[in-house]
Amino acid sequence: MDPPGEPQHETFNPWSIVNLVFKHLADQGLHPILGEAGDPGAPAAELLRSLGIQPAAEGNLEISREVRRHLAEIRTAVFGDG
């Protein structure tokens, strides 16, 4: 958990960007090949940084926080306040 008052930094998995771009190119009838010009993860991470988003393997921290909150609700519903 982030300490109270800490600025919340947006994060995103750079491989999600790679997937999005590849899907878009394929939808346009193009045939991208992963690896022919090197690892696309580094340029995808740099794109995220240029947009003010921190690349993170765990992906979007907002989604991770929501999942943890939801799991805590389920635990409380099943096991009580403990």
XYZ file of N, CA and C in Angstrom:
246
model
N 0.842 -1.180 0.000
C 0.000 0.000 0.000
C 0.884 1.239 0.000
N 0.440 2.280 -0.660
C 1.154 3.540 -0.658
C 0.829 4.307 0.604
N 1.849 4.956 1.211
C 1.575 5.762 2.397
C 0.605 6.893 2.067
N -0.231 7.294 3.041
C -1.158 8.397 2.792
C -0.390 9.649 2.403
N -0.944 10.387 1.501
C -0.329 11.635 1.069
C 0.702 11.465 -0.031
N 1.109 10.210 -0.322
C 2.051 9.958 -1.402
C 1.341 10.195 -2.736
N 2.026 10.807 -3.699
C 1.398 10.955 -5.015
C 1.189 9.586 -5.647
N 0.066 9.393 -6.278
C -0.253 8.133 -6.928
C 0.344 8.163 -8.334
N 1.206 7.205 -8.628
C 1.820 7.117 -9.943
C 1.068 6.096 -10.770
N 0.736 6.473 -11.975
C 0.071 5.532 -12.858
C 1.100 4.547 -13.397
N 0.702 3.292 -13.485
C 1.567 2.264 -14.031
C 0.801 1.473 -15.080
N 1.569 0.824 -15.940
C 0.950 0.004 -16.971
C 1.999 -0.972 -17.470
N 1.583 -2.158 -17.850
C 2.487 -3.167 -18.358
C 2.840 -2.835 -19.806
N 4.131 -2.645 -20.120
C 4.494 -2.300 -21.493
C 4.110 -3.364 -22.511
N 4.024 -4.617 -22.074
C 3.638 -5.657 -23.019
C 2.179 -5.524 -23.439
N 1.364 -4.849 -22.648
C -0.008 -4.556 -23.068
C 0.004 -3.594 -24.252
N 0.967 -2.659 -24.251
C 1.107 -1.721 -25.368
C 1.535 -2.475 -26.623
N 2.522 -3.379 -26.461
C 2.975 -4.189 -27.597
C 1.799 -4.967 -28.173
N 1.005 -5.599 -27.306
C -0.153 -6.369 -27.755
C -1.153 -5.480 -28.494
N -1.426 -4.303 -27.937
C -2.368 -3.379 -28.566
C -1.904 -2.974 -29.964
N -0.629 -2.628 -30.081
C -0.089 -2.210 -31.381
C -0.136 -3.364 -32.374
N 0.282 -4.559 -31.931
C 0.264 -5.706 -32.837
C -1.152 -6.014 -33.305
N -2.123 -5.965 -32.385
C -3.515 -6.229 -32.775
C -3.998 -5.181 -33.768
N -3.662 -3.910 -33.519
C -4.077 -2.839 -34.420
C -3.485 -3.059 -35.818
N -2.197 -3.378 -35.869
C -1.558 -3.612 -37.164
C -2.196 -4.807 -37.878
N -2.469 -5.870 -37.151
C -3.100 -7.051 -37.758
C -4.497 -6.716 -38.264
N -5.234 -5.895 -37.513
C -6.576 -5.474 -37.944
C -6.521 -4.661 -39.236
N -5.374 -4.018 -39.462
C -5.196 -3.222 -40.681
C -4.679 -4.071 -41.846
N -4.578 -5.374 -41.626
C -4.135 -6.280 -42.679
C -2.628 -6.463 -42.740
N -1.908 -5.902 -41.793
C -0.455 -6.054 -41.766
C -0.088 -7.290 -40.963
N 1.134 -7.734 -41.089
C 1.572 -8.970 -40.449
C 2.837 -8.726 -39.634
N 2.695 -8.104 -38.442
C 3.881 -7.826 -37.627
C 4.521 -9.124 -37.133
N 5.842 -9.103 -37.030
C 6.581 -10.262 -36.535
C 7.349 -9.828 -35.307
N 7.112 -10.494 -34.208
C 7.770 -10.170 -32.947
C 9.213 -10.660 -32.977
N 10.145 -9.754 -32.680
C 11.533 -10.134 -32.527
C 12.426 -9.867 -33.713
N 11.871 -9.641 -34.885
C 12.709 -9.439 -36.064
C 13.576 -8.186 -35.935
N 13.039 -7.141 -35.327
C 13.788 -5.886 -35.177
C 14.205 -5.667 -33.724
N 14.204 -6.718 -32.913
C 14.587 -6.589 -31.513
C 13.380 -6.656 -30.595
N 13.662 -6.604 -29.325
C 12.647 -6.688 -28.272
C 11.797 -5.424 -28.271
N 10.468 -5.523 -28.500
C 9.624 -4.331 -28.522
C 9.267 -3.817 -27.126
N 9.620 -4.579 -26.085
C 9.269 -4.163 -24.726
C 9.919 -2.849 -24.319
N 11.192 -2.668 -24.664
C 11.905 -1.439 -24.282
C 11.303 -0.204 -24.943
N 11.046 -0.212 -26.267
C 10.389 0.957 -26.858
C 8.988 1.200 -26.296
N 8.263 0.121 -25.994
C 6.927 0.281 -25.408
C 7.032 0.925 -24.030
N 8.015 0.503 -23.237
C 8.223 1.100 -21.914
C 8.594 2.578 -22.047
N 9.423 2.903 -23.025
C 9.807 4.304 -23.234
C 8.602 5.140 -23.658
N 7.732 4.584 -24.479
C 6.495 5.284 -24.863
C 5.670 5.596 -23.625
N 5.514 4.615 -22.737
C 4.752 4.853 -21.510
C 5.391 5.964 -20.685
N 6.727 5.921 -20.532
C 7.412 6.974 -19.761
C 7.169 8.347 -20.370
N 7.191 8.425 -21.708
C 6.979 9.720 -22.364
C 5.565 10.242 -22.133
N 4.640 9.343 -21.809
C 3.263 9.726 -21.502
C 3.053 9.948 -20.008
N 4.138 9.843 -19.232
C 4.041 10.052 -17.790
C 3.529 8.848 -17.028
N 3.641 7.670 -17.626
C 3.169 6.434 -17.005
C 4.371 5.541 -16.739
N 4.469 5.017 -15.535
C 5.594 4.170 -15.155
C 5.369 2.741 -15.653
N 6.287 2.201 -16.475
C 6.150 0.807 -16.880
C 6.284 -0.100 -15.660
N 5.409 -1.078 -15.548
C 5.442 -2.000 -14.414
C 4.949 -3.368 -14.862
N 5.710 -4.394 -14.523
C 5.354 -5.758 -14.933
C 3.994 -6.176 -14.402
N 3.623 -5.662 -13.216
C 2.333 -6.046 -12.636
C 1.162 -5.348 -13.312
N 1.443 -4.406 -14.197
C 0.378 -3.740 -14.940
C -0.182 -2.538 -14.218
N -1.438 -2.269 -14.440
C -2.117 -1.101 -13.907
C -2.354 -1.269 -12.403
N -1.741 -0.402 -11.597
C -1.877 -0.509 -10.149
C -3.303 -0.252 -9.676
N -4.051 0.562 -10.394
C -5.446 0.803 -10.018
C -6.242 -0.493 -10.082
N -6.014 -1.276 -11.118
C -6.712 -2.556 -11.238
C -6.258 -3.492 -10.129
N -4.948 -3.528 -9.847
C -4.435 -4.379 -8.768
C -5.058 -3.996 -7.433
N -5.165 -2.701 -7.163
C -5.773 -2.239 -5.912
C -7.240 -2.657 -5.831
N -7.951 -2.540 -6.945
C -9.369 -2.915 -6.972
C -9.530 -4.415 -6.734
N -8.658 -5.211 -7.323
C -8.712 -6.664 -7.119
C -8.469 -6.983 -5.646
N -7.454 -6.362 -5.028
C -7.178 -6.616 -3.605
C -8.357 -6.192 -2.734
N -8.988 -5.044 -3.059
C -10.138 -4.576 -2.296
C -11.287 -5.570 -2.406
N -11.525 -6.055 -3.626
C -12.609 -7.001 -3.851
C -12.341 -8.324 -3.122
N -11.110 -8.801 -3.153
C -10.764 -10.029 -2.435
C -10.953 -9.862 -0.933
N -10.627 -8.676 -0.404
C -10.830 -8.409 1.020
C -12.328 -8.461 1.358
N -13.177 -7.936 0.482
C -14.623 -7.995 0.686
C -15.097 -9.450 0.701
N -14.577 -10.239 -0.201
C -14.978 -11.659 -0.266
C -14.540 -12.378 1.006
N -13.290 -12.138 1.458
C -12.809 -12.772 2.686
C -13.695 -12.412 3.864
N -14.077 -11.135 3.950
C -14.935 -10.683 5.048
C -16.302 -11.364 4.969
N -16.847 -11.452 3.764
C -18.162 -12.087 3.597
C -18.117 -13.574 3.947
N -17.029 -14.246 3.629
C -16.932 -15.677 3.870
C -16.494 -15.991 5.295
N -15.483 -15.275 5.778
C -14.881 -15.604 7.073
C -15.225 -14.634 8.181
N -15.950 -13.579 7.885
C -16.278 -12.571 8.905
C -15.145 -11.582 9.095
N -15.328 -10.674 10.051
C -14.337 -9.626 10.280
C -13.072 -10.148 10.937
N -13.102 -11.331 11.473
C -11.929 -12.009 12.004
C -11.370 -11.364 13.186
